[in-house]
XYZ file of C-alpha atoms in Angstrom:
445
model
C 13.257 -22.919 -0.641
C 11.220 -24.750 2.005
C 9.085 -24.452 5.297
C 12.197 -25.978 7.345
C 14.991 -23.984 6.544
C 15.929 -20.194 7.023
C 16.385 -19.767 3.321
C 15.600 -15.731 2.945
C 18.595 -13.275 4.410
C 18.013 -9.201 4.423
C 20.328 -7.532 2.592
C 18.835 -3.838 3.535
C 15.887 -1.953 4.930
C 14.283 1.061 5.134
C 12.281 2.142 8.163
C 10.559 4.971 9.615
C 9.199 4.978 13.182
C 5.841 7.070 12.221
C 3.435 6.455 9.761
C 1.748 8.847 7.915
C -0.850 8.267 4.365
C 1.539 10.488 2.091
C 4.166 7.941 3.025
C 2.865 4.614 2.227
C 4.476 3.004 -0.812
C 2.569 2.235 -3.380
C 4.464 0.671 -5.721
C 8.030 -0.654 -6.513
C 9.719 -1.462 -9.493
C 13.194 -2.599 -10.441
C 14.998 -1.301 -13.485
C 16.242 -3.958 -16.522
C 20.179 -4.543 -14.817
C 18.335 -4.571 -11.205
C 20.904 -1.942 -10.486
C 17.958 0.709 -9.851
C 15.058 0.495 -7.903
C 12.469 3.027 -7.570
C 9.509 3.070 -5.610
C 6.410 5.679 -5.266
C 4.309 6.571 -2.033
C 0.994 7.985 -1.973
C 2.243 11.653 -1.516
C 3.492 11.452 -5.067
C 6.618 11.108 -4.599
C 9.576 8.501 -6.045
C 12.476 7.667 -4.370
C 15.144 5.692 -6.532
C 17.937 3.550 -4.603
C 21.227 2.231 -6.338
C 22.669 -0.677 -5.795
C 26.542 -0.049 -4.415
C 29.137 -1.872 -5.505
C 30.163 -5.145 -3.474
C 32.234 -5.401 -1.220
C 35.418 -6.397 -1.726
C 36.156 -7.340 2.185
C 32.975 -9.508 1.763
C 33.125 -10.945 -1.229
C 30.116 -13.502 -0.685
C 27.793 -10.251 -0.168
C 26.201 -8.829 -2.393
C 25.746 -4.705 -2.495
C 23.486 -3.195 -0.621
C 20.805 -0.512 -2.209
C 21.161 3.335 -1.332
C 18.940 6.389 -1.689
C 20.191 7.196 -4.952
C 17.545 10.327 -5.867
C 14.169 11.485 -4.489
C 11.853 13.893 -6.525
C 8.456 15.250 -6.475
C 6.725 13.247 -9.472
C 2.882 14.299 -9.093
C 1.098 16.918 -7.132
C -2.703 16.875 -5.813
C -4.681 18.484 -8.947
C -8.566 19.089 -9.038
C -10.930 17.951 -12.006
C -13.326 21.173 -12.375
C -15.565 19.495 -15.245
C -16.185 16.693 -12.438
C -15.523 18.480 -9.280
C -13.549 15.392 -8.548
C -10.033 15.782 -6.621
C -7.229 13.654 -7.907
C -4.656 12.319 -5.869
C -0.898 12.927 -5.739
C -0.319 8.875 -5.182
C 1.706 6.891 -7.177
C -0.103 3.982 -9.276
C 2.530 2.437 -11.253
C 6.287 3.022 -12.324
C 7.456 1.244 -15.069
C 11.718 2.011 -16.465
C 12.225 2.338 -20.254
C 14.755 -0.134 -21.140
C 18.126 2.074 -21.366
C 19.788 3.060 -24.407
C 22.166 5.536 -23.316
C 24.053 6.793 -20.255
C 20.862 8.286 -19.168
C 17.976 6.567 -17.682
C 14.177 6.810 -18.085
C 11.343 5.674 -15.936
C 6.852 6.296 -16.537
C 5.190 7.440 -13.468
C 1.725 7.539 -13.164
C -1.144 9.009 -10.651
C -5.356 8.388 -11.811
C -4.820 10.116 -14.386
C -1.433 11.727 -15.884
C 1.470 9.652 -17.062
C 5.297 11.442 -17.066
C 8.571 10.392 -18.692
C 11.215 11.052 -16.442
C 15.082 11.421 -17.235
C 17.286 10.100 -14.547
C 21.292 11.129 -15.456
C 24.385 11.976 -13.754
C 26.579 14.379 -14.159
C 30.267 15.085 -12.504
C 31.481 17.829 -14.951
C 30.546 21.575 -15.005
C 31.433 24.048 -17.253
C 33.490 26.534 -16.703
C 34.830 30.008 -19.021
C 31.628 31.146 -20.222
C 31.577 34.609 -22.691
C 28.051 36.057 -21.169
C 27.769 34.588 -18.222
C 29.949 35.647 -15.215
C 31.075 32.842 -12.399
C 27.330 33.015 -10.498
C 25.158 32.259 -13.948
C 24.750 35.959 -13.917
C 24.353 37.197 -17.927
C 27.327 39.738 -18.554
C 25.927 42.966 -20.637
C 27.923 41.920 -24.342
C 29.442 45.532 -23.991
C 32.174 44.605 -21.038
C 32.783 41.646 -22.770
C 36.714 42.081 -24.701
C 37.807 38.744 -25.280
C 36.822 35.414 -25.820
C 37.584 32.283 -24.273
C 37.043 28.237 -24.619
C 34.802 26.805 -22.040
C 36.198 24.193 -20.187
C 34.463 21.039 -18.382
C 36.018 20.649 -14.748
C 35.437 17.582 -12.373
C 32.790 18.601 -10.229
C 31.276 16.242 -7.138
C 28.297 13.648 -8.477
C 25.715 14.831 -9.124
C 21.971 13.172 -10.202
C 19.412 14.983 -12.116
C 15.710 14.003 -12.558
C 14.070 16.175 -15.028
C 10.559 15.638 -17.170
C 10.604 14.980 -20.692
C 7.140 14.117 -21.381
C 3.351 14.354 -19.886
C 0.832 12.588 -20.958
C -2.276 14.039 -19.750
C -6.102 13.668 -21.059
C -5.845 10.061 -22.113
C -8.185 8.632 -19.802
C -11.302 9.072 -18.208
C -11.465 6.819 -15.500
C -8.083 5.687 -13.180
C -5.198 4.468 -14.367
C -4.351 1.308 -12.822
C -1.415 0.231 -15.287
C 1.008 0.891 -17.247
C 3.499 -1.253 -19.673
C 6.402 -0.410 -21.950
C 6.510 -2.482 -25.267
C 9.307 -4.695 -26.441
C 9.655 -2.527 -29.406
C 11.027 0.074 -26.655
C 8.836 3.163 -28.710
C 5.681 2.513 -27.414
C 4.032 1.599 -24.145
C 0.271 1.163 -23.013
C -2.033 2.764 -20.208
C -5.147 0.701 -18.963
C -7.803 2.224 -16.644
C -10.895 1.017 -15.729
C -12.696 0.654 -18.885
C -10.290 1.305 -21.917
C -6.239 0.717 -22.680
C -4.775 3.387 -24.676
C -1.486 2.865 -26.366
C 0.970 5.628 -26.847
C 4.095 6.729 -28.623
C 6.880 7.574 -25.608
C 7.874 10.747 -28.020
C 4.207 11.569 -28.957
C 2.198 13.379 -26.111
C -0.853 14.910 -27.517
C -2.881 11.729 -28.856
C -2.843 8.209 -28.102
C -4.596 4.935 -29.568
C -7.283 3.306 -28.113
C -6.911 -0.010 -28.558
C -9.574 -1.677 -25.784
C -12.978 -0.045 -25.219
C -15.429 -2.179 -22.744
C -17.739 1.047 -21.806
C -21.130 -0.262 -22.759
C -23.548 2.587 -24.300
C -25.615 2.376 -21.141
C -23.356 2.424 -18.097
C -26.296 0.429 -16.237
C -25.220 -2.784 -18.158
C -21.475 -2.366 -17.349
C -20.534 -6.204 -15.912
C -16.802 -5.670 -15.463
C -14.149 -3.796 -15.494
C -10.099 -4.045 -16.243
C -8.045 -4.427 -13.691
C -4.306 -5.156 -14.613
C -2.626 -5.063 -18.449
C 0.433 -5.664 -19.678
C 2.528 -6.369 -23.229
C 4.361 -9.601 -24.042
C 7.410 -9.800 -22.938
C 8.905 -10.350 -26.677
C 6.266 -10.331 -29.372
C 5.267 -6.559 -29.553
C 1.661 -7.033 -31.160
C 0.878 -9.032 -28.049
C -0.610 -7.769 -24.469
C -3.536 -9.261 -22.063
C -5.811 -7.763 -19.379
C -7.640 -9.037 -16.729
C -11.230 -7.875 -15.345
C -12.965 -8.044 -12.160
C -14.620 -10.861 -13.436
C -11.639 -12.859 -12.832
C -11.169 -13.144 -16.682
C -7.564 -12.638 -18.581
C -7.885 -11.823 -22.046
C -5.229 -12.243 -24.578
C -4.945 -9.674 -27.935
C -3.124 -9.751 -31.003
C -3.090 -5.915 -32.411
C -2.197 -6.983 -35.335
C -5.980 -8.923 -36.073
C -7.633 -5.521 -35.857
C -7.219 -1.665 -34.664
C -9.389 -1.931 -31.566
C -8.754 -5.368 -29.733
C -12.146 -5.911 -28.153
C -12.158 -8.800 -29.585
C -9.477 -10.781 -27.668
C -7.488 -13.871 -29.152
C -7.814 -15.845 -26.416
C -9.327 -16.167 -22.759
C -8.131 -17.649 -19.532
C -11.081 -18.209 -17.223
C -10.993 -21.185 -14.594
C -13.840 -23.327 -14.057
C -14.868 -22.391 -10.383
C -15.616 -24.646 -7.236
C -19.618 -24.992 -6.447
C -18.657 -25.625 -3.409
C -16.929 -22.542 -2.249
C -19.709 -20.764 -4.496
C -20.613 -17.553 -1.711
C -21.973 -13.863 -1.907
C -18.137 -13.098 -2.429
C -17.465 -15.154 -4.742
C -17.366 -12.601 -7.723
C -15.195 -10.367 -5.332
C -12.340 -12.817 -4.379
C -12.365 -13.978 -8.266
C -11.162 -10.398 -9.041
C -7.724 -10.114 -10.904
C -5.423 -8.014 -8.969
C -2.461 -8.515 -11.032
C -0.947 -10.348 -14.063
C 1.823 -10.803 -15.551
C 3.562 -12.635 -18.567
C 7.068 -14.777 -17.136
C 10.063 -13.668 -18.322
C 9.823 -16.560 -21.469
C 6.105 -15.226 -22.581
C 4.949 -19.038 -22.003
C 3.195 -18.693 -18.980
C 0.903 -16.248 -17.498
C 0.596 -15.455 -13.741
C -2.631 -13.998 -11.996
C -3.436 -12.835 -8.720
C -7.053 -13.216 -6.984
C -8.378 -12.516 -3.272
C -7.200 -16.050 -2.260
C -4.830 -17.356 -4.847
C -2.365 -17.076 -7.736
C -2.838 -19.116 -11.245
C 0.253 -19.896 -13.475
C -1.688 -20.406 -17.050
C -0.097 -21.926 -20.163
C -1.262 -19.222 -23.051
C -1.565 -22.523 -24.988
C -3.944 -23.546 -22.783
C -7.563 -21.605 -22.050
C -9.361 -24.257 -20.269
C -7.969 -23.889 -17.137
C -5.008 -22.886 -15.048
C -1.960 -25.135 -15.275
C -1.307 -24.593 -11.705
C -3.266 -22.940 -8.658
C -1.787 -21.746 -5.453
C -3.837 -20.823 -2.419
C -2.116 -18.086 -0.277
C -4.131 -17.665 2.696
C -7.082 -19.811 1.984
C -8.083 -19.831 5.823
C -9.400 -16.777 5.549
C -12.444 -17.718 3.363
C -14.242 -18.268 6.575
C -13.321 -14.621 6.978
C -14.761 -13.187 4.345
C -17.670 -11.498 5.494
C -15.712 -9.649 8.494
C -13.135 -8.797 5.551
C -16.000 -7.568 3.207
C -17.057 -5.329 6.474
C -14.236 -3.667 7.023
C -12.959 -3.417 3.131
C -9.830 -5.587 2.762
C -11.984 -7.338 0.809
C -10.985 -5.128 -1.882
C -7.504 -5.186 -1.303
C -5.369 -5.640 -4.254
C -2.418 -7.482 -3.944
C 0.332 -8.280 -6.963
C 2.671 -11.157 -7.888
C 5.832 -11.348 -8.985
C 8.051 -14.473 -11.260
C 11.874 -14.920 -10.056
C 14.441 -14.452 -13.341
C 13.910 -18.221 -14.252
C 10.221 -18.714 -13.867
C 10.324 -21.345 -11.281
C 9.462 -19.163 -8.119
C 6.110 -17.264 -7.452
C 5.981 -14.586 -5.109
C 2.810 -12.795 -3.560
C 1.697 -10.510 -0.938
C -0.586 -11.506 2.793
C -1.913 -10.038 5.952
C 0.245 -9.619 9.082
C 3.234 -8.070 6.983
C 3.449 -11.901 5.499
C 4.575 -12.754 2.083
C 4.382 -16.115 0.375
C 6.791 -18.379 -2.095
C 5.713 -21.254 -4.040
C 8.681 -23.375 -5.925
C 7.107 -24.751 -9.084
C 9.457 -27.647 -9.568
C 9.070 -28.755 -6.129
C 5.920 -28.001 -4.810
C 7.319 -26.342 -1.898
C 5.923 -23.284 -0.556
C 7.289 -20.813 2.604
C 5.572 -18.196 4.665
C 7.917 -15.135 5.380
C 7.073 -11.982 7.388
C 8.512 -8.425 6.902
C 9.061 -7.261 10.633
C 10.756 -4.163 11.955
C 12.476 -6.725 14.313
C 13.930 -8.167 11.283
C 15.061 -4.720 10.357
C 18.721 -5.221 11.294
C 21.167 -5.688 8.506
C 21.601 -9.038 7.007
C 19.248 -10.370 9.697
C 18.130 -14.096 8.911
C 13.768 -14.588 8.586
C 12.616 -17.149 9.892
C 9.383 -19.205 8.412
C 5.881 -18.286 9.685
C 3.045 -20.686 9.837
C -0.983 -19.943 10.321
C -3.250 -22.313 11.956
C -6.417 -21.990 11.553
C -7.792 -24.135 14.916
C -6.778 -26.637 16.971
C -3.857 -26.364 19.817
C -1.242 -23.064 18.903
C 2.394 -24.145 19.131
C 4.964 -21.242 19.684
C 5.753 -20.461 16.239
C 2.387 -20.419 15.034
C 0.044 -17.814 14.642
C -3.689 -17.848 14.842
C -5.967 -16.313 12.152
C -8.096 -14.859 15.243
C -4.725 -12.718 16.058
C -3.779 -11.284 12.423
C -3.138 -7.800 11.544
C -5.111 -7.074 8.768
C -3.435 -3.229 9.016
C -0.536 -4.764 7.844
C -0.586 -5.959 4.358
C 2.155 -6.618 1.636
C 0.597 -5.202 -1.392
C 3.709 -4.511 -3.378
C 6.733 -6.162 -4.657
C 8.986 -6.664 -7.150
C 11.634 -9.047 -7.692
C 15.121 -8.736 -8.990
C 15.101 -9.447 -13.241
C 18.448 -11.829 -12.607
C 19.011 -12.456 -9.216
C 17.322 -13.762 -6.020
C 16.591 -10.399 -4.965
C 13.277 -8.986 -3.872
C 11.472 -5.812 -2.805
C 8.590 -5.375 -0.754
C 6.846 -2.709 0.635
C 4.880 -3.010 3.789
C 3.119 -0.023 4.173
C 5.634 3.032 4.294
C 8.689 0.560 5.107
C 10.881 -0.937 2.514
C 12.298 -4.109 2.779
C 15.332 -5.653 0.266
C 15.775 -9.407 1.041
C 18.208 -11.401 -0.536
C 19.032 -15.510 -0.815
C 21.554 -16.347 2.116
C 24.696 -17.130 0.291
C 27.449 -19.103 1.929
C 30.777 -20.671 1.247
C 29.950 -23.566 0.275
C 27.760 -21.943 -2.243
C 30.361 -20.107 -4.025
């Protein structure tokens, strides 16, 4: 990976010529084999794509990713105790790691988490006693003999169906979700508390983080991202709008509000501002794939911290730090607020994050390198090579510059995910979906 070479190649996309809100992804989410992807729009819907097999004429691509099954996950649904609407859109998806043919994935809007069963089936029945050939139930009188049903090959067919809601667990919105190591259990976090559940229990969960002060006037912060360790199941951290990641250890006590450790860097006076408790918000975190490292998202950067390590971040990344003389034009017109995730490649040694102008950034830990990429419909054609983007902030524009003065701040990479053992990615820009892929060659074989 570097800023002089064409090192990103698409492998598919999906594009639609109008925009409209219920169509905007908002989140995207591989399965464990990176055979499944599903993704969730803001009209509450998820739409999983399968990876085909490869091809065997082109043995140096890889297979592309097909609609594999859309369903209706949540539906627009009115609070009456608070007169407050809540919204069809998807927060978070998160797949339970697979244990039989079948496959199961967590969906969640503000405030309702489902369990959904993804299966296939290409067999149907066939010879039943009571029911005639439409599903129809025969009256038992007409019925003289018996027979054996039979299972015929039928074409492919993939059912979604619910197997568990989890409703009334939270107060505030849900803005996470994680599924333990111990594959039984997974945890919700919204605003103020993290619940943990039981994926076969629905009608109680176990509050196991509680920052809501007794007088709401003296609330300083609240959580922002959560998620379990990656191995160790009695592990899990949050972060907070105070730009604070908290590690916990359920095993030292019931309710964790008293965290084992905490990540908080030192910050610059000198870039001390009116925003700076805004852009020091943590948008997203996440363990890497070892458990060693942590990885944070702010307004202007992304952190890699060593959990052995609280006094500061090990390294620090700026992704689009010419737009801190921006910020009170951003604070105007809200993208301020705008939360943008991160994402570790399989081996730890690749960061990936979300910009303006349908840009998204790579930083290569072991060399320092770092590439600007943009997600373009004019990159939409099959296995199209992307070429590197750079942002100048003054002086003279050369041709394959751009100028912060002429960036899009409509278009935004918010969400992404990355393959869990290949050099795959995902990201959604707006209500397109993009699948990029390394560019593979002969000589790479």
């Amino acid at each position: 990976m570097g800023e002089d070479t064409d090192t990103q190649n698409i492998n598919h996309s999906f594009l639609r010529d109008y925009v409209t809100e219920a169509d905007v992804i908002s989140t995207a989410e591989f399965n464990q084999t990176g055979d499944l992807l599903a993704t969730g729009d803001k009209g509450g819907r998820v739409v999983i794509f399968q990876r085909e097999p490869e091809s065997k004429a082109e043995s140096c691509c890889q297979g592309e990713y097909n609609v594999y099954s859309t369903f209706q996950s949540h539906e627009p649904d009115f609070d009456y105790l608070k007169s407050l609407e809540i919204e069809e859109k998807i927060n978070k998806i998160r797949w339970v790691p697979q244990n039989n043919a079948a496959r199961f994935l967590l969906s969640t809007n503000d405030k309702t988490i489902k369990l959904w069963k993804v299966s296939e089936r290409d067999k149907r029945p066939e010879g039943y006693n009571l029911k005639d050939e439409e599903g129809r139930v025969k009256d038992p009188s007409t019925v003289t003999t018996l027979q054996v049903p039979v299972l015929k090959p039928t074409d492919l067919m993939v059912e979604v169906s619910p197997r568990r809601v989890f409703a009334n667990g939270h107060t505030y919105h849900v803005n996470s979700i994680s599924v333990n190591s111990d594959c039984e259990t997974y945890l919700s976090a919204d605003d103020l508390r993290i619940n943990l559940w039981h994926l076969g229990i629905t009608d109680r969960s176990f509050n196991i983080v509680d920052i809501k002060p007794a007088n709401m006037e003296d609330l300083t912060e609240v959580i922002t991202a959560a998620e379990f360790h990656p191995q160790h199941c009695n592990l899990f951290i949050y972060g907070s709008s105070k730009g604070i990641v908290r590690l916990c250890d359920m095993r030292a006590s019931a309710l964790c509000d008293q965290h084992t450790k905490l990540f908080e860097g030192p910050e610059d006076p000198e870039n001390r501002s009116f925003f700076s408790e805004i852009i020091s918000s943590i948008s997203d975190a996440h363990f890497s794939h070892s458990g060693r490292y942590l990885l944070t998202r702010d307004y202007l950067t992304v952190k890699v911290w060593d959990i052995n390590m609280e006094r500061g971040p090990i390294e620090t990344y700026q992704v689009h730090e010419y737009l801190r003389s921006k910020l009170c034009s951003l604070y105007e017109n809200d993208c301020i607020f705008d939360k943008f995730e991160c994402a570790w490649n399989s081996t730890d040694s690749v960061i990936m994050t979300g910009a303006y102008n349908n840009f998204f950034r790579m930083f290569d830990r072991e060399t320092g390198r770092d590439v600007t990429l943009e997600a373009a419909q004019d990159s939409g054609k099959t296995r199209a090579v992307l070429k590197t983007r750079r942002v100048r902030s003054g002086g003279k524009r050369r041709r394959d510059h751009v100028t912060v003065d002429s960036l899009d701040f409509t278009r935004k990479i918010l969400h992404m995910a990355w393959h869990p053992t290949e050099n795959i990615i995902a990201i959604a820009a707006t209500n397109n979906l993009y699948i990029f892929q390394d560019k593979v060659t002969s000589e790479t074989l």
